[in-house]
Structure formats: structure tokens, C-alpha cells
Coordinates of C-alpha atoms in Angstrom, one line a residue:
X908 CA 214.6 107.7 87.4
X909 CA 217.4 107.3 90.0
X910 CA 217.6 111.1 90.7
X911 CA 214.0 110.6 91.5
X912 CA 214.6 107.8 93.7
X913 CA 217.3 109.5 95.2
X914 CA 214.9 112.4 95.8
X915 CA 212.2 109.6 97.1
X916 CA 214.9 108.0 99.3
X917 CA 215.7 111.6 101.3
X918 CA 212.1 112.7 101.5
X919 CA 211.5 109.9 103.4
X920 CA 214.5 110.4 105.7
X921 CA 213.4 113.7 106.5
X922 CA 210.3 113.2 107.7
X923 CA 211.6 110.0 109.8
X924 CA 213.9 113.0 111.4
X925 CA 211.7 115.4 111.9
X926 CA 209.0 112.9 113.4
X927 CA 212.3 111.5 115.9
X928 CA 212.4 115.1 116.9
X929 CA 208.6 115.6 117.9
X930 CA 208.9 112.6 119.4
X931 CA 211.5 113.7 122.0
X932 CA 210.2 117.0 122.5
X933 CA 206.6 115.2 123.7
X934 CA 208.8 113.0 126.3
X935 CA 210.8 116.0 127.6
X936 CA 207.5 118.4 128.2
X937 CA 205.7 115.5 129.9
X938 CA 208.6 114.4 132.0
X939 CA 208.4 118.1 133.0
X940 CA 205.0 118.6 134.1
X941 CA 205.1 115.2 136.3
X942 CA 208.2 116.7 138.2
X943 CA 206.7 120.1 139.1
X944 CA 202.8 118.8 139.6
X945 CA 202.1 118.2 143.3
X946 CA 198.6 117.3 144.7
X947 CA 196.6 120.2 145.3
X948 CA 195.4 120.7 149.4
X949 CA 192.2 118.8 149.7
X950 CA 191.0 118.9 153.3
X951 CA 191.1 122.1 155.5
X952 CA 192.5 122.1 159.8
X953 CA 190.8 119.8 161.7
X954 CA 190.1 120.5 165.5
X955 CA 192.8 118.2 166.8
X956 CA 195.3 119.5 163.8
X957 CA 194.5 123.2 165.5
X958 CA 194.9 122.2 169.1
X959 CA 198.3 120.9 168.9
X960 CA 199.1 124.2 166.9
X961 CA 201.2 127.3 169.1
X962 CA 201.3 130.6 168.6
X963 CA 204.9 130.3 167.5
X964 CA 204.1 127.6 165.1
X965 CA 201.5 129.5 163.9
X966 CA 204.0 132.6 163.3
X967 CA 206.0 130.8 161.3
X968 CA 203.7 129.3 159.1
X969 CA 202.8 132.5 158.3
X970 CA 206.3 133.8 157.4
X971 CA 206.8 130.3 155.2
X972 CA 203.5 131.1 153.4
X973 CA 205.0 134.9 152.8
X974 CA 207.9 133.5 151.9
X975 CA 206.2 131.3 149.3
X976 CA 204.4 133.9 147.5
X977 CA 206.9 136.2 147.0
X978 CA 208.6 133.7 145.5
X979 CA 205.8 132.7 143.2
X980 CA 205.6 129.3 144.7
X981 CA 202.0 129.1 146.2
X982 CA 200.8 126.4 147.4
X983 CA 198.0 124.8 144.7
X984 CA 194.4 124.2 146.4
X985 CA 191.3 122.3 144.9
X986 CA 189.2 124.9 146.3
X987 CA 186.0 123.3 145.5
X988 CA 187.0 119.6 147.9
X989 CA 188.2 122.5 150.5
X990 CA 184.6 123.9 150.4
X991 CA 183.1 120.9 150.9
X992 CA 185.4 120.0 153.7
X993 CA 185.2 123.4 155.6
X994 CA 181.1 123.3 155.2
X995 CA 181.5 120.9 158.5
X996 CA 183.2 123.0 160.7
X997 CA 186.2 125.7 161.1
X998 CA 189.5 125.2 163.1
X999 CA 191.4 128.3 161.6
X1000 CA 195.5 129.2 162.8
X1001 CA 194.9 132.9 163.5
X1002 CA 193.1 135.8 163.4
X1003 CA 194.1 139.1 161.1
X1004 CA 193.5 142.2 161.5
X1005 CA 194.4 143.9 158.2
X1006 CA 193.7 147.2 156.2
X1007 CA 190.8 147.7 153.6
X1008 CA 193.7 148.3 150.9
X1009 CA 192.3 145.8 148.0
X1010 CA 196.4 145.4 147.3
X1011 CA 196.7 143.4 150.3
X1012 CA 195.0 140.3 149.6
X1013 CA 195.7 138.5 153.1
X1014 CA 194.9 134.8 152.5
X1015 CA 197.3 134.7 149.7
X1016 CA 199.9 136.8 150.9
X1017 CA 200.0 134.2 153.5
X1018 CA 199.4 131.4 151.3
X1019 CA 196.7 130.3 153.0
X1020 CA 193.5 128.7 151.9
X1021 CA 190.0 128.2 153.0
X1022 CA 189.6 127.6 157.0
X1023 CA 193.1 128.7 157.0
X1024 CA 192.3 132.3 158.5
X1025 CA 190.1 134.8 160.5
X1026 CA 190.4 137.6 158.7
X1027 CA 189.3 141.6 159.6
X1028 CA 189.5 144.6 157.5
X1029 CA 189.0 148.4 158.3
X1030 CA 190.7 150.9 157.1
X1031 CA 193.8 152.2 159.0
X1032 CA 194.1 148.5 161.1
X1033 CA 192.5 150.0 164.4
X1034 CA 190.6 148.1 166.7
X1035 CA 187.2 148.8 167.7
X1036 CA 184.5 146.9 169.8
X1037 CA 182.9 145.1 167.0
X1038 CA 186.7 144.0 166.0
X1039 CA 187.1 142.9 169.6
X1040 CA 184.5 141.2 170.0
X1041 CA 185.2 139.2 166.7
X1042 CA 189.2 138.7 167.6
X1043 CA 187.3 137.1 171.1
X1044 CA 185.4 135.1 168.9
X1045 CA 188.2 133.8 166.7
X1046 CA 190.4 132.8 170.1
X1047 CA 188.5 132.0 172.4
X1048 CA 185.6 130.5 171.4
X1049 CA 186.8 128.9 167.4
X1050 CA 190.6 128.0 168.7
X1051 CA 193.1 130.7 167.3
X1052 CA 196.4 130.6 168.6
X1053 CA 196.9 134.1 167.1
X1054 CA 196.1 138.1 166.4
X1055 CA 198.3 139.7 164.2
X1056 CA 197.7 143.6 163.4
X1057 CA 199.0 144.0 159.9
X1058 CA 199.5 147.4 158.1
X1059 CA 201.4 148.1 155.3
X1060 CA 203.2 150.4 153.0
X1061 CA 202.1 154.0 151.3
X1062 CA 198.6 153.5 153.6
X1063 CA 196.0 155.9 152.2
X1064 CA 194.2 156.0 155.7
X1065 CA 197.8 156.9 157.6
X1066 CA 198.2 159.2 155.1
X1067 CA 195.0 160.9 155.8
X1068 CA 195.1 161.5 159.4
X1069 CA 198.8 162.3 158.7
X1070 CA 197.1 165.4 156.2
X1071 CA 193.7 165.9 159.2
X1072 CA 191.5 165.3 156.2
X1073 CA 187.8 166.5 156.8
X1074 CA 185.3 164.7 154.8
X1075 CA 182.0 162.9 156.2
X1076 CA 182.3 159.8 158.0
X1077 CA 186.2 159.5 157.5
X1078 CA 186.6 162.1 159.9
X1079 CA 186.0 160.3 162.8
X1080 CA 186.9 157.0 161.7
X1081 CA 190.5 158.8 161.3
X1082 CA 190.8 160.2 164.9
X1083 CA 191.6 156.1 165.6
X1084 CA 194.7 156.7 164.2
X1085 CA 195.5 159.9 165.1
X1086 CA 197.1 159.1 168.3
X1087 CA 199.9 157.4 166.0
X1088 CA 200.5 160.3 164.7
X1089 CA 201.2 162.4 168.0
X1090 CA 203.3 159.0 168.9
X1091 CA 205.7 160.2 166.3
X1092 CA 206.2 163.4 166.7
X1093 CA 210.3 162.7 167.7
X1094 CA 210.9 162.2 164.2
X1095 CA 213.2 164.0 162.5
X1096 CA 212.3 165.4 158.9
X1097 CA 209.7 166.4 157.1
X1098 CA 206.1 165.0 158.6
X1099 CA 203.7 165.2 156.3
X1100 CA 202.0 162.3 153.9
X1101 CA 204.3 163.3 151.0
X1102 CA 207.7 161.7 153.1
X1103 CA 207.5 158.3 152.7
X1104 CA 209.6 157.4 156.0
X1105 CA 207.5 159.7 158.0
X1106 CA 204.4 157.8 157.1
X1107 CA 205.7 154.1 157.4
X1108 CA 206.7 155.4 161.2
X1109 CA 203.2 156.5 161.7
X1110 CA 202.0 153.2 160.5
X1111 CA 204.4 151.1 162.6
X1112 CA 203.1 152.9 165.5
X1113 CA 199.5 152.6 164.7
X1114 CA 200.1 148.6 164.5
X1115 CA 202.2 149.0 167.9
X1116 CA 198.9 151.6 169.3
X1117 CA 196.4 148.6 168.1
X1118 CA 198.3 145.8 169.6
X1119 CA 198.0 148.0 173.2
X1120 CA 194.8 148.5 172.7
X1121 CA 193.6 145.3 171.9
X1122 CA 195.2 143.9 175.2
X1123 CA 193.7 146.9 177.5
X1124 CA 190.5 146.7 175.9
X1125 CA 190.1 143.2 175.9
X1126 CA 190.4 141.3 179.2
X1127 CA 189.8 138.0 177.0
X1128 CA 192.4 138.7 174.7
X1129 CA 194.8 139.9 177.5
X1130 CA 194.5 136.7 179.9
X1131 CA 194.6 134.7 176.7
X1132 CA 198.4 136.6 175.9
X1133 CA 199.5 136.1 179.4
X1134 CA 198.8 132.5 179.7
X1135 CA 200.9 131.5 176.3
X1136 CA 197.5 130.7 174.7
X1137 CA 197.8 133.0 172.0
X1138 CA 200.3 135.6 170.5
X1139 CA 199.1 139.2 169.8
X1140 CA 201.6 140.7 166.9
X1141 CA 202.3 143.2 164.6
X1142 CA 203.5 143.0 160.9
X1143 CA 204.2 145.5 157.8
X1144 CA 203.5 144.7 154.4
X1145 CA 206.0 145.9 151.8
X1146 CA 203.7 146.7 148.5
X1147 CA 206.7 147.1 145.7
X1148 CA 207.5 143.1 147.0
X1149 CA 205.2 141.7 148.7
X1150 CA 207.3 140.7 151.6
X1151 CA 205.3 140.9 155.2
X1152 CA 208.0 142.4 157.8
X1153 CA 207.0 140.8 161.3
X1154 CA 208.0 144.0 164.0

């Protein structure tokens, strides 16, 4: 009888223990999650909140949102409050010109949400009338304080005007970005698509070709640069980190 009481006596022990333990383990997870949950974004740029932006402030919200996602530290959004509050109007920072590659997904690279951004794509990052015309929208007319042309590593597009592909419609999209190509022509080494240096040179100079071309072909865009109402800049996209390299 007393071994059984004995027996009784540790049982309940035990499970007093093991409940202690749960116990603490429930306060330490929930003192966890309070310290590392911020409020999500709610409301997007307002008009006044983009007029007192400058194109300087703009770049370096962009290079603090870069550096935020490559650290895995995005900023959280309630996307569907920030699509209520864009459906009254859009004040965005800048305007992007970026790739087609679907590995470049700009907003986020940026950390940027909703109303955050302009953004263009075409393959290869050239500029052509209808980009123009939408990069004179985005700054003169909606408020952006700034165009940046951003191209990126291992680009399938460089790499075809690099190789003089052939092949329907390409073909003359390509002849865009040829003229980076004769632009780096000094290198020296091996130029063809299979040398990686050789092609992120061809794509640094197309950004550097689309930034000239978007201030001769756009007296807008030009006036705009002169006056200190907007910036008009290149960046490179690094894919193995995600890290955006401002040039």
C-alpha cells in the first residue's frame, strides 16, 4: 500500500513538472511573436508625402528597400487596406524601367508596395516611344521624382544580340541593343554570350545607351533632369543575391 502511494505521490509530481514546463514554453513563444510583429503598411503615398520627396531621397529608399530584401527583412503590407487606399488616387516615388526576366520581380526587390512604383518591362531595358511617353507620364504629369534603367545579370536578351540571333520578331526588337554591343568592343577577352564578364559589360552599357537615349529623345524627361526635378539612373541586378548595384 505505501509503495503504491509512493508510486501515486511521484505520478503526480511528474505531471505537475511536465505541465510547469509547457507552461513556460507557451510564455517564451508568445513573448517572441510580440517582439518581432510590427504593423503591416496600411495606407499608400499621398500627394503631399510625394511632393516633398527628391530624387536623392527617392534613391535611397530604394537602396534601403534592396537592402531589406536581401536580408530577408521585407517590409509586411495589408495589401487589401493598401488597395482600398490606392483606389483614390496614385502618388508613386519613381518610375522603372526593368527587363521582362520573371526573376526580377521589381516591387519586391525594392520592397515596395502598391502605389509605391511605375513600373516598365521589355526585354533587353531599351527605351522606345511608347516607354517614353509612359516615363513622361510617370514624371511629369503623376509626380515621379525618378527613372531608373535597371538591367541585370546572365540577361537572355544581351545574350542574344551578343550571339545576332535571327528568329521572327526578336530580330528587330534586338537591333535596340545592338549598339551596346559595338560600345564594347575595347574589351579584352573572349566576346561572346558564353563569357560572363563580356556580357555583364554589354549590359552595363545598354543601361548607360538607354539612359542617353531617354534624355535625347525626350525633351520632357531632359528639362525635367536638368532642372533637379527628377534623376534619370542606372542600376544592375545581381541574380545569385539579389543585391541591386546602382552604376
Amino acid at each position: 500500500m505505501k509503495q503504491l502511494s509512493g508510486l501515486l505521490i511521484a505520478l503526480i509530481a511528474f505531471s505537475v513538472s511536465v505541465q510547469s514546463c509547457k507552461n513556460k514554453d507557451v510564455d517564451k513563444v508568445d513573448t517572441t511573436l510580440i517582439t518581432i510583429t510590427n504593423p503591416p503598411v496600411e495606407k499608400v503615398l499621398t500627394a503631399d508625402e510625394q511632393a516633398a520627396l527628391t530624387p536623392d531621397v527617392v534613391i535611397n529608399s530604394l537602396k534601403d528597400g534592396n537592402r531589406r530584401f536581401v536580408a530577408n527583412e521585407i517590409t509586411a503590407r495589408n495589401h487589401s487596406a493598401l488597395v482600398r487606399s490606392a483606389s483614390a488616387g496614385q502618388f508613386p516615388k519613381a518610375v522603372i524601367l526593368s527587363c521582362l526576366d520573371s526573376r526580377i520581380p521589381v516591387e519586391d526587390v525594392f520592397d515596395k508596395g502598391i502605389g509605391d512604383l511605375f513600373v516598365g518591362r521589355v526585354a533587353g531595358n531599351f527605351v522606345n516611344g511608347d516607354l517614353l511617353g509612359s516615363m513622361e507620364f510617370g514624371c511629369k504629369v503623376s509626380g515621379a521624382k525618378l527613372i531608373l534603367v535597371l538591367g541585370h545579370e546572365s540577361c537572355g536578351a544581351i545574350k542574344a544580340a551578343i550571339d545576332d540571333v535571327q528568329l521572327g520578331n526578336i530580330t528587330a526588337m534586338l537591333a535596340n541593343i545592338k549598339p551596346a554591343v559595338v560600345r564594347s568592343q575595347d574589351f579584352t577577352g573572349d566576346k561572346t554570350s558564353k563569357n560572363d564578364a563580356f556580357v555583364e559589360l554589354v549590359a552595363k552599357n545598354n543601361i548607360l545607351n538607354t539612359i542617353e537615349s531617354i534624355k535625347s529623345r525626350s525633351p520632357i524627361l531632359k528639362e525635367m533632369s536638368e532642372q533637379g526635378k527628377i534623376k534619370i539612373v542606372g542600376a544592375y541586378y545581381d541574380l545569385h543575391t539579389g543585391e541591386v548595384i546602382f552604376l
